[in-house]
PDB file of C-alpha atoms and ligand atoms in Angstrom:
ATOM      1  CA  UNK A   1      50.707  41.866 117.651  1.00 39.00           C
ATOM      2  CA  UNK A   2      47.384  39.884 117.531  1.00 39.00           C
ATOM      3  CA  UNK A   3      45.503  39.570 120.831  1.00 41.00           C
ATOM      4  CA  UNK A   4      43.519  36.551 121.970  1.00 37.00           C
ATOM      5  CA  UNK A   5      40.805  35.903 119.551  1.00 36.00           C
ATOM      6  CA  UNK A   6      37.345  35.808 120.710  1.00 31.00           C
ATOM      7  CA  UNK A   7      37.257  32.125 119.774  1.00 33.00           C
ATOM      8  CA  UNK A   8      40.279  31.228 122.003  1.00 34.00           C
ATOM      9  CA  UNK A   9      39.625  33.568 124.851  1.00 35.00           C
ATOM     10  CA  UNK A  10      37.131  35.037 127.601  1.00 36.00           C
ATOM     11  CA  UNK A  11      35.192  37.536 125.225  1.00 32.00           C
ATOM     12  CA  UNK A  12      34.185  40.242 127.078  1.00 32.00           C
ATOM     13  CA  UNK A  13      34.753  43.703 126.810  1.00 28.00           C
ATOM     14  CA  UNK A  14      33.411  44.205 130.858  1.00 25.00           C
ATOM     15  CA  UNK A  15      35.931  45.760 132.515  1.00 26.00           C
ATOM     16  CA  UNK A  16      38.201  46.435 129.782  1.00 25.00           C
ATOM     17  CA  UNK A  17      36.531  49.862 128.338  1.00 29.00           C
ATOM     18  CA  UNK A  18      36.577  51.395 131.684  1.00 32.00           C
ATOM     19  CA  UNK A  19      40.186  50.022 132.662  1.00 37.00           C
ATOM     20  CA  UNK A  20      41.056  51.205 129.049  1.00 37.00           C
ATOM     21  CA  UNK A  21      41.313  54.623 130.401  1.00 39.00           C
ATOM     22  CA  UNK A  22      43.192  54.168 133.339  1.00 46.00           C
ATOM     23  CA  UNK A  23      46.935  55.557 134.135  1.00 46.00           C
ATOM     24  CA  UNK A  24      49.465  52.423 132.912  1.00 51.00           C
ATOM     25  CA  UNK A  25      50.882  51.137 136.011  1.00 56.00           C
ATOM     26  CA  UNK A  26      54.153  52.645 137.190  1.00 53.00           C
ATOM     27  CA  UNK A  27      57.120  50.569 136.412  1.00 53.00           C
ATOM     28  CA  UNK A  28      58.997  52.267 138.796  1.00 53.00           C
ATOM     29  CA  UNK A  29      56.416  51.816 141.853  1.00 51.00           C
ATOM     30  CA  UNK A  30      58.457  51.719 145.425  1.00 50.00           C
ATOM     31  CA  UNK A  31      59.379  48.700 146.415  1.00 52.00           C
ATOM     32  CA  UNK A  32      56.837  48.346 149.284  1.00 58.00           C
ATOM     33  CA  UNK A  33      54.041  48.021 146.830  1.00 67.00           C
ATOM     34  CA  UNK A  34      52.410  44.661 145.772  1.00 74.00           C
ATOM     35  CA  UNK A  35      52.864  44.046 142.448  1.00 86.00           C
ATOM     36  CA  UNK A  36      50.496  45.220 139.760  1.00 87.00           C
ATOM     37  CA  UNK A  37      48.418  42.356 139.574  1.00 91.00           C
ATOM     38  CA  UNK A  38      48.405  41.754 143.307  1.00 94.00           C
ATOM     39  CA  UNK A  39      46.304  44.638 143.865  1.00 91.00           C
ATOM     40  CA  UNK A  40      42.616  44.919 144.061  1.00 91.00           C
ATOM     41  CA  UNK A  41      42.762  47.159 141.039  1.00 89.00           C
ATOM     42  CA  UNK A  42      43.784  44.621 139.065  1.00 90.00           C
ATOM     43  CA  UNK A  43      41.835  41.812 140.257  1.00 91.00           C
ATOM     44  CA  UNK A  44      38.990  42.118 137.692  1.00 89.00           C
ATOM     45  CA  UNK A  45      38.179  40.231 135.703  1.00 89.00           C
ATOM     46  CA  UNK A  46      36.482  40.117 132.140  1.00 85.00           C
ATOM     47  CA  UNK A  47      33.869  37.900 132.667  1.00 82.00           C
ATOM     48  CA  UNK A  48      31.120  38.747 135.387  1.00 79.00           C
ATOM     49  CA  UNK A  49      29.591  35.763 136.840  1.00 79.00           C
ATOM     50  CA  UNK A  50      29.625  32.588 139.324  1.00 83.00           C
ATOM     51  CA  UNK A  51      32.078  30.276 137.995  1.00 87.00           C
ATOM     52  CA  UNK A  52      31.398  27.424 139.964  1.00 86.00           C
ATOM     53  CA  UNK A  53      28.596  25.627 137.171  1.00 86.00           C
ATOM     54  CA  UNK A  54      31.545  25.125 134.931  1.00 89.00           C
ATOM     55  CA  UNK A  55      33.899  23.715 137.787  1.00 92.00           C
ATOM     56  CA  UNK A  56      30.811  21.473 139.759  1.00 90.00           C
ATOM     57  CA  UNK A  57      30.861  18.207 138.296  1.00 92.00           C
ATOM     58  CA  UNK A  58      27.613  17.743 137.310  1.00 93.00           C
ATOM     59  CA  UNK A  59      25.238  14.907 138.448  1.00 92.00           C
ATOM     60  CA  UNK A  60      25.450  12.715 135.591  1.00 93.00           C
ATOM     61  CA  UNK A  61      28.925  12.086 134.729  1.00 93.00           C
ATOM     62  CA  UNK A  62      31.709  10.692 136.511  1.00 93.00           C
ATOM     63  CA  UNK A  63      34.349  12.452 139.162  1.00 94.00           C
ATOM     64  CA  UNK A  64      37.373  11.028 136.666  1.00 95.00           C
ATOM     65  CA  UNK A  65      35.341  11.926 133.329  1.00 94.00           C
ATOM     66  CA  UNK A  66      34.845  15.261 135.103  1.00 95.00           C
ATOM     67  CA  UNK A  67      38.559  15.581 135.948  1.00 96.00           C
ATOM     68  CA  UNK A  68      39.829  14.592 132.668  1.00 95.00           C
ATOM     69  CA  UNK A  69      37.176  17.646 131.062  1.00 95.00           C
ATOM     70  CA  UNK A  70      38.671  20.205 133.031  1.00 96.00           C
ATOM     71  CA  UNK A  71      42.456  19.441 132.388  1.00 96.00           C
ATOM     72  CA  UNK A  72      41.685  19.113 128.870  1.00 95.00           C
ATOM     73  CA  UNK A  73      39.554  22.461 128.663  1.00 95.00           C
ATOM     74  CA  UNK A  74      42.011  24.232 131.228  1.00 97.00           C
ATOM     75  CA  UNK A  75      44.617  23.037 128.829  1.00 96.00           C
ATOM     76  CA  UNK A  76      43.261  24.664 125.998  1.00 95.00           C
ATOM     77  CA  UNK A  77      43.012  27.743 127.613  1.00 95.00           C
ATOM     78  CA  UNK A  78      46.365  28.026 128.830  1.00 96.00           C
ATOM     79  CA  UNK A  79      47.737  27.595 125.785  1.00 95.00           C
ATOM     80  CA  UNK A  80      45.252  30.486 124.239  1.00 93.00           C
ATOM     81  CA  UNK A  81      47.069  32.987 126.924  1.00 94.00           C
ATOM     82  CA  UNK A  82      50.632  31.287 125.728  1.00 95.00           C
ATOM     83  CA  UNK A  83      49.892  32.078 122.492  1.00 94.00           C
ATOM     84  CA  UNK A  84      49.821  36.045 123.625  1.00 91.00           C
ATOM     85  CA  UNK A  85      53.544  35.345 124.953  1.00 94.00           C
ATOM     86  CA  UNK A  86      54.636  33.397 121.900  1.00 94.00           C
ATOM     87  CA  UNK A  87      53.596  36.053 119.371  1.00 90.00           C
ATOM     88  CA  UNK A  88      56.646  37.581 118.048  1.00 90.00           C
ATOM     89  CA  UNK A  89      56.789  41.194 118.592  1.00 87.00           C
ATOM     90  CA  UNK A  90      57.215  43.464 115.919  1.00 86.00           C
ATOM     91  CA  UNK A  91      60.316  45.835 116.992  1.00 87.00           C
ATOM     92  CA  UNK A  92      62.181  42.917 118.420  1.00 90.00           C
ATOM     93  CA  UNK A  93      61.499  39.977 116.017  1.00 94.00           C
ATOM     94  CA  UNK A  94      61.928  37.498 118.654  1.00 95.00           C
ATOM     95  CA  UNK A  95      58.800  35.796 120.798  1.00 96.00           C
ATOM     96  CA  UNK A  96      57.782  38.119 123.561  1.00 95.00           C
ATOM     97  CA  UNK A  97      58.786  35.383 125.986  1.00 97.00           C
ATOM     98  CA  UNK A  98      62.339  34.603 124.695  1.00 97.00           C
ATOM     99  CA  UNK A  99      65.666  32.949 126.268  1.00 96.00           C
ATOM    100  CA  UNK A 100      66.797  36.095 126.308  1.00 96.00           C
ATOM    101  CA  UNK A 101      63.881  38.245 128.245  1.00 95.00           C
ATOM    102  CA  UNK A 102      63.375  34.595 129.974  1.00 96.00           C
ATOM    103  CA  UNK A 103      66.812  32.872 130.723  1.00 95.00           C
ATOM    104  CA  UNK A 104      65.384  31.241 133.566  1.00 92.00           C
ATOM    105  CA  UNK A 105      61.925  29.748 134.672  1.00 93.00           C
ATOM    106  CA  UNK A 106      60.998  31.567 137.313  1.00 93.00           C
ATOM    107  CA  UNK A 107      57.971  33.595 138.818  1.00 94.00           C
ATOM    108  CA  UNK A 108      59.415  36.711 140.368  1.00 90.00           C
ATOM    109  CA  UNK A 109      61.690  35.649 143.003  1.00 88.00           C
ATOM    110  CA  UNK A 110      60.419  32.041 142.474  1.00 91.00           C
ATOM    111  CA  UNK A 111      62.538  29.758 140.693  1.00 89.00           C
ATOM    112  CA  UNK A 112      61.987  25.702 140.376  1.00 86.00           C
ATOM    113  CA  UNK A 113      63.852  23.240 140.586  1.00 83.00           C
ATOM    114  CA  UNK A 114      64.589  19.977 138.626  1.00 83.00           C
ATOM    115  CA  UNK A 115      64.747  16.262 140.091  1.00 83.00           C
ATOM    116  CA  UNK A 116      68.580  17.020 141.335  1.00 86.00           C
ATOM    117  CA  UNK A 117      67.099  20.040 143.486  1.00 86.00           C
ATOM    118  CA  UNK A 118      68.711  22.340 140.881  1.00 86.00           C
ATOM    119  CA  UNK A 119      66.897  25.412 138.944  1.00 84.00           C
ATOM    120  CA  UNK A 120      65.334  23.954 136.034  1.00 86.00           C
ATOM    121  CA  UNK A 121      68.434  24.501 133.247  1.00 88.00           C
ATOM    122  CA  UNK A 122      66.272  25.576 130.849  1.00 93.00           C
ATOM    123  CA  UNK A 123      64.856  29.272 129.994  1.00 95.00           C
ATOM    124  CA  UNK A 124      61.374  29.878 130.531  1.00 96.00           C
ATOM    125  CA  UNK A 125      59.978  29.872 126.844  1.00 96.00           C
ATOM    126  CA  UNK A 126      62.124  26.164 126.538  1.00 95.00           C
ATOM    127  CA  UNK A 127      59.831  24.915 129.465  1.00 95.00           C
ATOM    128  CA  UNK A 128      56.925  25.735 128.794  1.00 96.00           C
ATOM    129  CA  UNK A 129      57.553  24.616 125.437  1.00 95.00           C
ATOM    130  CA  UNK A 130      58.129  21.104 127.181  1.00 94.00           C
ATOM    131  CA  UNK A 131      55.236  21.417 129.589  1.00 94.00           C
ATOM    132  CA  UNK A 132      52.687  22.125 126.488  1.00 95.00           C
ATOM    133  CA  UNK A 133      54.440  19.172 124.603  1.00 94.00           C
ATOM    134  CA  UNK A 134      54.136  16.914 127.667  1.00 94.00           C
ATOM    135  CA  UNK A 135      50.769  17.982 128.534  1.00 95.00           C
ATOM    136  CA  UNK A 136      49.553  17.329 124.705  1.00 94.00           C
ATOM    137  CA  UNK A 137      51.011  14.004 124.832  1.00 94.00           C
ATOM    138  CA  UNK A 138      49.050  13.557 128.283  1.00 93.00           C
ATOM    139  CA  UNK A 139      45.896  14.393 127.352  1.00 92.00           C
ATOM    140  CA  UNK A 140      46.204  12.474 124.129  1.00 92.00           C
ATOM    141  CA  UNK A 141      47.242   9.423 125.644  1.00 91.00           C
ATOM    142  CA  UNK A 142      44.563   6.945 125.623  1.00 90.00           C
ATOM    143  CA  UNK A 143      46.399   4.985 128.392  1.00 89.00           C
ATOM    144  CA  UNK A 144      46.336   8.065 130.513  1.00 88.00           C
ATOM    145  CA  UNK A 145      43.491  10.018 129.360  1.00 87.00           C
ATOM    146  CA  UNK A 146      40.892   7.055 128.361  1.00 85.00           C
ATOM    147  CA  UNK A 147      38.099   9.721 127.317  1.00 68.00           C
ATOM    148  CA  UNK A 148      36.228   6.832 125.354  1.00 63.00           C
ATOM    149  CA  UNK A 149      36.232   4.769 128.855  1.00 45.00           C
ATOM    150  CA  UNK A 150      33.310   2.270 129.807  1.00 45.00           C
ATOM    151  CA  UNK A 151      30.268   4.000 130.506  1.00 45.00           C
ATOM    152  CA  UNK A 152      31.179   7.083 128.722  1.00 44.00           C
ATOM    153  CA  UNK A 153      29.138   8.262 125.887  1.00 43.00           C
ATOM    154  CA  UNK A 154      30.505  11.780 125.154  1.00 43.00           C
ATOM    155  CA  UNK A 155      33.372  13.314 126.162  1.00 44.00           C
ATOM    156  CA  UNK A 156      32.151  17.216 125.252  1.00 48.00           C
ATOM    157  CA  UNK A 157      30.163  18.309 127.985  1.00 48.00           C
ATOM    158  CA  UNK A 158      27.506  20.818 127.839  1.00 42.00           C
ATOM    159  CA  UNK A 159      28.841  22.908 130.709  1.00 45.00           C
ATOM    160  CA  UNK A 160      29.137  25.759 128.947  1.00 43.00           C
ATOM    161  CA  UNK A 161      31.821  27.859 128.730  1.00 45.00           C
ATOM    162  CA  UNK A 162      33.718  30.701 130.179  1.00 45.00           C
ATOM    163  CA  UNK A 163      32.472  32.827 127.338  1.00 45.00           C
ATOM    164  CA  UNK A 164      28.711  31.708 127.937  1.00 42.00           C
ATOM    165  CA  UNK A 165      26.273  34.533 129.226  1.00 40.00           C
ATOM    166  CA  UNK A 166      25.273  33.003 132.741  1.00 41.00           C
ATOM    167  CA  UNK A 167      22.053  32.885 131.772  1.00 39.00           C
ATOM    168  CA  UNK A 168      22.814  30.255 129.079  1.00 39.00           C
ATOM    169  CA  UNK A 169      25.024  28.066 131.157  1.00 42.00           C
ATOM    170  CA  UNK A 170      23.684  25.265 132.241  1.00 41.00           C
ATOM    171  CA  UNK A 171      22.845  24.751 135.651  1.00 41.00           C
ATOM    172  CA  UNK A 172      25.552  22.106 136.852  1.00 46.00           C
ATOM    173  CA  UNK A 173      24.151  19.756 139.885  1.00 43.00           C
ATOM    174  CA  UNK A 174      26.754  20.679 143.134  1.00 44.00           C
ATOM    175  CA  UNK A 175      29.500  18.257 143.430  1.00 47.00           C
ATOM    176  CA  UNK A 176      28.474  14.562 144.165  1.00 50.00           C
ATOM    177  CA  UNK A 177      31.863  13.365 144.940  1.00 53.00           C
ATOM    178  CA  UNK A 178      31.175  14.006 148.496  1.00 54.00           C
ATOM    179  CA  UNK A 179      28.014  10.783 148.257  1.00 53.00           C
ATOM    180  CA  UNK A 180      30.885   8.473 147.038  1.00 54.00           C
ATOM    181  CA  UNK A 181      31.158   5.300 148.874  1.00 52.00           C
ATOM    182  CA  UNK A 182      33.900   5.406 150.956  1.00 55.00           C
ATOM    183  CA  UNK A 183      35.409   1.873 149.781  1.00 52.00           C
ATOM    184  CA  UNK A 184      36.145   4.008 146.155  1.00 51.00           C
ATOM    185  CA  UNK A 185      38.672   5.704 148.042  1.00 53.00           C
ATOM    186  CA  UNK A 186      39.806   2.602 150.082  1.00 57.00           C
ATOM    187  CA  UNK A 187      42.320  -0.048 149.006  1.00 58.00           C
ATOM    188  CA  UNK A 188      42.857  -0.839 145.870  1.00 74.00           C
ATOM    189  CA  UNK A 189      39.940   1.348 144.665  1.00 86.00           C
ATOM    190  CA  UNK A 190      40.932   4.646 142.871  1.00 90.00           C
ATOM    191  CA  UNK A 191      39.284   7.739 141.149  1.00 92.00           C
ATOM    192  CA  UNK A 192      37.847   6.292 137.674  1.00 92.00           C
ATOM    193  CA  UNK A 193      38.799   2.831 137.474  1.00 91.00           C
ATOM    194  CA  UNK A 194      35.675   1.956 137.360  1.00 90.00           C
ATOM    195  CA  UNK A 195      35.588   4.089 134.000  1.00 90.00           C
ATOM    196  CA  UNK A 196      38.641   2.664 133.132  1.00 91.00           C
ATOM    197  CA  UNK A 197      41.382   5.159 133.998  1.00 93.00           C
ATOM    198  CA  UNK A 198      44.982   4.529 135.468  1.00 93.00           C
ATOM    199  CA  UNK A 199      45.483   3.863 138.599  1.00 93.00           C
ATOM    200  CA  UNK A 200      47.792   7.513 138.513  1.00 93.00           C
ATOM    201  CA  UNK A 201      44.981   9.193 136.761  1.00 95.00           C
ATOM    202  CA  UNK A 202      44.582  11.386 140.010  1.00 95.00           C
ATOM    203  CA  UNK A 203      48.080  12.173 140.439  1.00 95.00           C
ATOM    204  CA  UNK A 204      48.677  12.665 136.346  1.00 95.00           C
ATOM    205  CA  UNK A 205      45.841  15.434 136.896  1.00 96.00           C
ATOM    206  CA  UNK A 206      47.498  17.104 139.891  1.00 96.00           C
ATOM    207  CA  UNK A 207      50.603  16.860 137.344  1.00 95.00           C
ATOM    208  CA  UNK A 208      48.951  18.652 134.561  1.00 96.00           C
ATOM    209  CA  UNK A 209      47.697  21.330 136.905  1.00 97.00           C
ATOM    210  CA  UNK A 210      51.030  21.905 138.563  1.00 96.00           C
ATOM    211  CA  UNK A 211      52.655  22.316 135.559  1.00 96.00           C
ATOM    212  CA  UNK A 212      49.577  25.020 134.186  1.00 97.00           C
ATOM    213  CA  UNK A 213      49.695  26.945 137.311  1.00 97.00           C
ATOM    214  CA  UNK A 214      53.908  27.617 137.094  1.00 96.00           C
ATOM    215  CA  UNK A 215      52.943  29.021 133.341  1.00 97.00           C
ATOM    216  CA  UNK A 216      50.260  31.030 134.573  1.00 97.00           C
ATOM    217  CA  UNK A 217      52.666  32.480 137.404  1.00 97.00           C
ATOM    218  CA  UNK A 218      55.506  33.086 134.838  1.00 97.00           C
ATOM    219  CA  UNK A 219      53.012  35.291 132.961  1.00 96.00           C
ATOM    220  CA  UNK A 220      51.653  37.088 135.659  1.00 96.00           C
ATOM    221  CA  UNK A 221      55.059  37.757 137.135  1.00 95.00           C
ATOM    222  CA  UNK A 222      57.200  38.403 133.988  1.00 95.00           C
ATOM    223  CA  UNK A 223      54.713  39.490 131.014  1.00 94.00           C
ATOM    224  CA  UNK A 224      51.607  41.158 132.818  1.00 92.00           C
ATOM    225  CA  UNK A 225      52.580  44.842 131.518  1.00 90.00           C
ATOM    226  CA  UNK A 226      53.583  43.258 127.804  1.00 86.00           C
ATOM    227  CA  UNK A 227      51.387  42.118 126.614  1.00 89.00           C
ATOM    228  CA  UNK A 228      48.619  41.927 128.464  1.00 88.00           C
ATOM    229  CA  UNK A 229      48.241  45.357 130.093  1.00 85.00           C
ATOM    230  CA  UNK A 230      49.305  46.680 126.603  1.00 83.00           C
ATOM    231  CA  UNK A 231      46.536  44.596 125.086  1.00 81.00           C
ATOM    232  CA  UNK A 232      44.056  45.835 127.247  1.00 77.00           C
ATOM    233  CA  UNK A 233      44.445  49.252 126.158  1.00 70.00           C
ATOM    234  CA  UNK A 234      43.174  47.906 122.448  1.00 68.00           C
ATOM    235  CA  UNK A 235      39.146  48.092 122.177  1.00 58.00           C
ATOM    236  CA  UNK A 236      40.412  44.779 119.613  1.00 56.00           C
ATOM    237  CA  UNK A 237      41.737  42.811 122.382  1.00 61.00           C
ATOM    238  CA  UNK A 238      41.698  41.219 125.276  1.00 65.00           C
ATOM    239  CA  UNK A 239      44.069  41.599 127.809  1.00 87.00           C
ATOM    240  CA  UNK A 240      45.070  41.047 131.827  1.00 91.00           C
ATOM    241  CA  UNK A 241      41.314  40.755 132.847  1.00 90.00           C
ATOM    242  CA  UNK A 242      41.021  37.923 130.406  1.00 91.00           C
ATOM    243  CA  UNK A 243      44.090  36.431 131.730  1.00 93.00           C
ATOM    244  CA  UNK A 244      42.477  37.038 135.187  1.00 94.00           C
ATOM    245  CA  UNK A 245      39.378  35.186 133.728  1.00 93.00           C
ATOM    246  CA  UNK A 246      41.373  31.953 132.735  1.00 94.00           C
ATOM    247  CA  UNK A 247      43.122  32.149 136.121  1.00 96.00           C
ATOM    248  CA  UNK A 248      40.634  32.218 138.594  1.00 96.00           C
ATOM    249  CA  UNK A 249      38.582  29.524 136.371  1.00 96.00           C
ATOM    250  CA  UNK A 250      41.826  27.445 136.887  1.00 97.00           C
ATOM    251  CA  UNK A 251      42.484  28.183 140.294  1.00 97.00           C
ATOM    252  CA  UNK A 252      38.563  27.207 141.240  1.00 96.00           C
ATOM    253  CA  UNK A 253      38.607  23.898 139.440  1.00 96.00           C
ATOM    254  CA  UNK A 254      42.037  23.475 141.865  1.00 96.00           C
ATOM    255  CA  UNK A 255      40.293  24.241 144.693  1.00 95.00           C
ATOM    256  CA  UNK A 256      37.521  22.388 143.921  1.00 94.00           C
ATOM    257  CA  UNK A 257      39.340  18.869 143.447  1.00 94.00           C
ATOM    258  CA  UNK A 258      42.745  19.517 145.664  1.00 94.00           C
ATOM    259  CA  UNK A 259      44.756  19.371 142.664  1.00 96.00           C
ATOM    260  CA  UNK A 260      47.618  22.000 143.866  1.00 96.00           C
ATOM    261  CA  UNK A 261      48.947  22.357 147.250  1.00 94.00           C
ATOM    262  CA  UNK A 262      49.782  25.815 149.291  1.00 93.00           C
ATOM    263  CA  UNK A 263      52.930  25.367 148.825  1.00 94.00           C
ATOM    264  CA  UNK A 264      52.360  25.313 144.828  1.00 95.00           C
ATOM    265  CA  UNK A 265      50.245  28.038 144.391  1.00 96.00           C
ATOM    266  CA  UNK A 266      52.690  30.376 146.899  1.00 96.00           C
ATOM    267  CA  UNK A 267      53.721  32.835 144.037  1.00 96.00           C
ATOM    268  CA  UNK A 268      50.211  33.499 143.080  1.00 97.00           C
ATOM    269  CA  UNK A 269      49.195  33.373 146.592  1.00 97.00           C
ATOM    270  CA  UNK A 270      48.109  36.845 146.952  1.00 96.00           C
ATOM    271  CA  UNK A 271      46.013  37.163 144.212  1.00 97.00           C
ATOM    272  CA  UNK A 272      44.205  34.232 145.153  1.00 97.00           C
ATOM    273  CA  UNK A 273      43.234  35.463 148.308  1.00 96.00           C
ATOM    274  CA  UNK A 274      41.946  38.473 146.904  1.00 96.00           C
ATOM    275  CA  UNK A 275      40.284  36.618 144.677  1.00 96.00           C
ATOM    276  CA  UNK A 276      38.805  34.146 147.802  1.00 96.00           C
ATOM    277  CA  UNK A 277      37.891  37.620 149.829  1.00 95.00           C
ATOM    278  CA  UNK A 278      35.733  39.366 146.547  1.00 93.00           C
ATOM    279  CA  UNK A 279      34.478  36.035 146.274  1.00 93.00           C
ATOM    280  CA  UNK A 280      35.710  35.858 142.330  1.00 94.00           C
ATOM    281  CA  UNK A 281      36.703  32.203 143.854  1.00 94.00           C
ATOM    282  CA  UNK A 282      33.353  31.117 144.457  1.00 92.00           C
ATOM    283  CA  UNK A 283      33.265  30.015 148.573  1.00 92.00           C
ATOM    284  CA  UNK A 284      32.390  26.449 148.065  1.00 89.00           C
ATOM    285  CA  UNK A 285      36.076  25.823 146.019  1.00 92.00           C
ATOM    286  CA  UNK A 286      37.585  28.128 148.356  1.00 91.00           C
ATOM    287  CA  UNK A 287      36.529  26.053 151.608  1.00 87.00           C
ATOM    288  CA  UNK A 288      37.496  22.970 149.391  1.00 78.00           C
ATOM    289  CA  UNK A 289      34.166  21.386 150.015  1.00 71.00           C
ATOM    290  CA  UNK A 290      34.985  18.712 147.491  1.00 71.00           C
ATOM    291  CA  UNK A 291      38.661  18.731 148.311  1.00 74.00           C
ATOM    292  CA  UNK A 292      39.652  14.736 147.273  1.00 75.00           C
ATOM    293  CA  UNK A 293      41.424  12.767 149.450  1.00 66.00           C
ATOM    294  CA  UNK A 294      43.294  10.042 147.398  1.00 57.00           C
ATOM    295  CA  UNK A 295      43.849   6.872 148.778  1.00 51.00           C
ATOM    296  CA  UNK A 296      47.052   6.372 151.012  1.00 46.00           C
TER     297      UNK A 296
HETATM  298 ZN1   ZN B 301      58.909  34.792 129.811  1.00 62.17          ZN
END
């Protein structure tokens, strides 16, 4: 099975050669302990760094041009780590993540519901099959996702990326949405229409993000050990600390805008607040310091 490619993932071998030679984690650990990747162990990740210059909108482009950059390039990394769970594997012939390893969508004991308060009635490789076909449709919508709005003269950012040495990233400016005028958040005002976006532009983002972070918890809580773990013990591939990598990048940028809720993020929680205490989730996202308020 081919792992991430370099291209499509956090390409770094830190943390990977030494973790290469570590015991595989016990599938039949007692019940009392955390799962694997709940563990400070396992909390690595590949790439060393602070990851708040590629979540800080910089100085010169807009909070909604910002916002629609990150779901976009979040998006696209999501879908690299899909890709690991979509690979069919060689002894079974079937997708790693199948209806029958995955008849439900769920995250551990975690299991969501549709509309009618029922558990979603498809399995989990069907749903996220929908999310990445809804998202793509999302961030392709013009309507939704005006990337050529007023005002905007590029819509690729030179933020680097999560596979640029620190000392090539560009030095983002700190957030600015905190300068905003307040009537931009006041009546009839809303994050980017001024740049042209939808009036739901803010909540279509939250959307997007929601949706991301219940495919990042399926993975973690169903397919950590295969593939990632198993990847990781490849000098050719990448595996859970590059997952960890596209996590806590995801999880920051959340942070950093209030685009998911405690009560979304509760089957990840743990890991998150490792990830708050090592300070992997740099402490300006974690304190929320540019936490948006929409409008009521
Ligand atoms: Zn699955």
């Amino acid at each position: 099975m081919a792992g991430l490619s370099p291209s499509q993932s956090f390409g770094s071998s830190t943390g990977l050669q030494s973790d290469s030679t570590a015991p595989p984690p016990d599938a039949q650990a007692p019940a009392e302990q955390p799962k694997y990747f709940f563990r400070e162990k396992y909390a690595k990740l590949g790439v060393k760094g602070n990851f708040m210059p590629l979540a800080a909108q910089p100085i010169n482009i807009g909070l909604a041009d910002w916002l629609a950059h990150q779901t976009v390039e979040n998006y696209r990394l999501v879908s690299s780590i899909v890709a690991c769970i979509q690979e069919t594997d060689q002894g079974t012939g079937k997708p790693i993540c199948n209806p029958e390893s995955c008849p439900k969508m769920t995250a551990g004991s975690y299991i969501w519901l549709d509309n009618n308060r029922r558990p979603v009635a498809v399995s989990a490789s069907q749903y996220i099959s929908l999310v990445q076909r809804w998202l793509n449709a999302k961030v392709h919508d013009p309507k939704a996702f005006p990337t050529d709005a007023p005002g905007t003269t590029s819509t690729t950012y030179a933020s680097g990326s999560v596979t640029t040495p620190a000392s090539e990233t560009p030095i983002a400016a700190g957030p600015t949405n905190l300068n905003a005028p307040l009537s931009q958040l006041a009546g009839k005002d809303w994050i980017g229409r001024d740049a042209g976006f939808p009036e739901s532009f803010y909540n279509d983002c939250r959307t997007c993000f929601r949706q991301m972070f219940r495919i990042y918890a399926h993975i973690y809580h169903s397919h950590w050990i295969d593939p990632f773990w198993n990847l990781s013990s490849s000098s050719t591939s990448q595996g859970w600390t590059d997952l960890n990598s596209c996590f806590v990048h995801f999880c920051t940028v959340a942070k950093l805008y209030g685009l998911l809720t405690e009560k979304d993020v509760e089957p990840m929680q743990p890991l998150i607040d490792l990830w708050i205490a090592n300070g992997s989730i740099p402490p300006a996202a974690a304190n929320e310091e540019s936490k948006i308020k929409p409008p009521q």
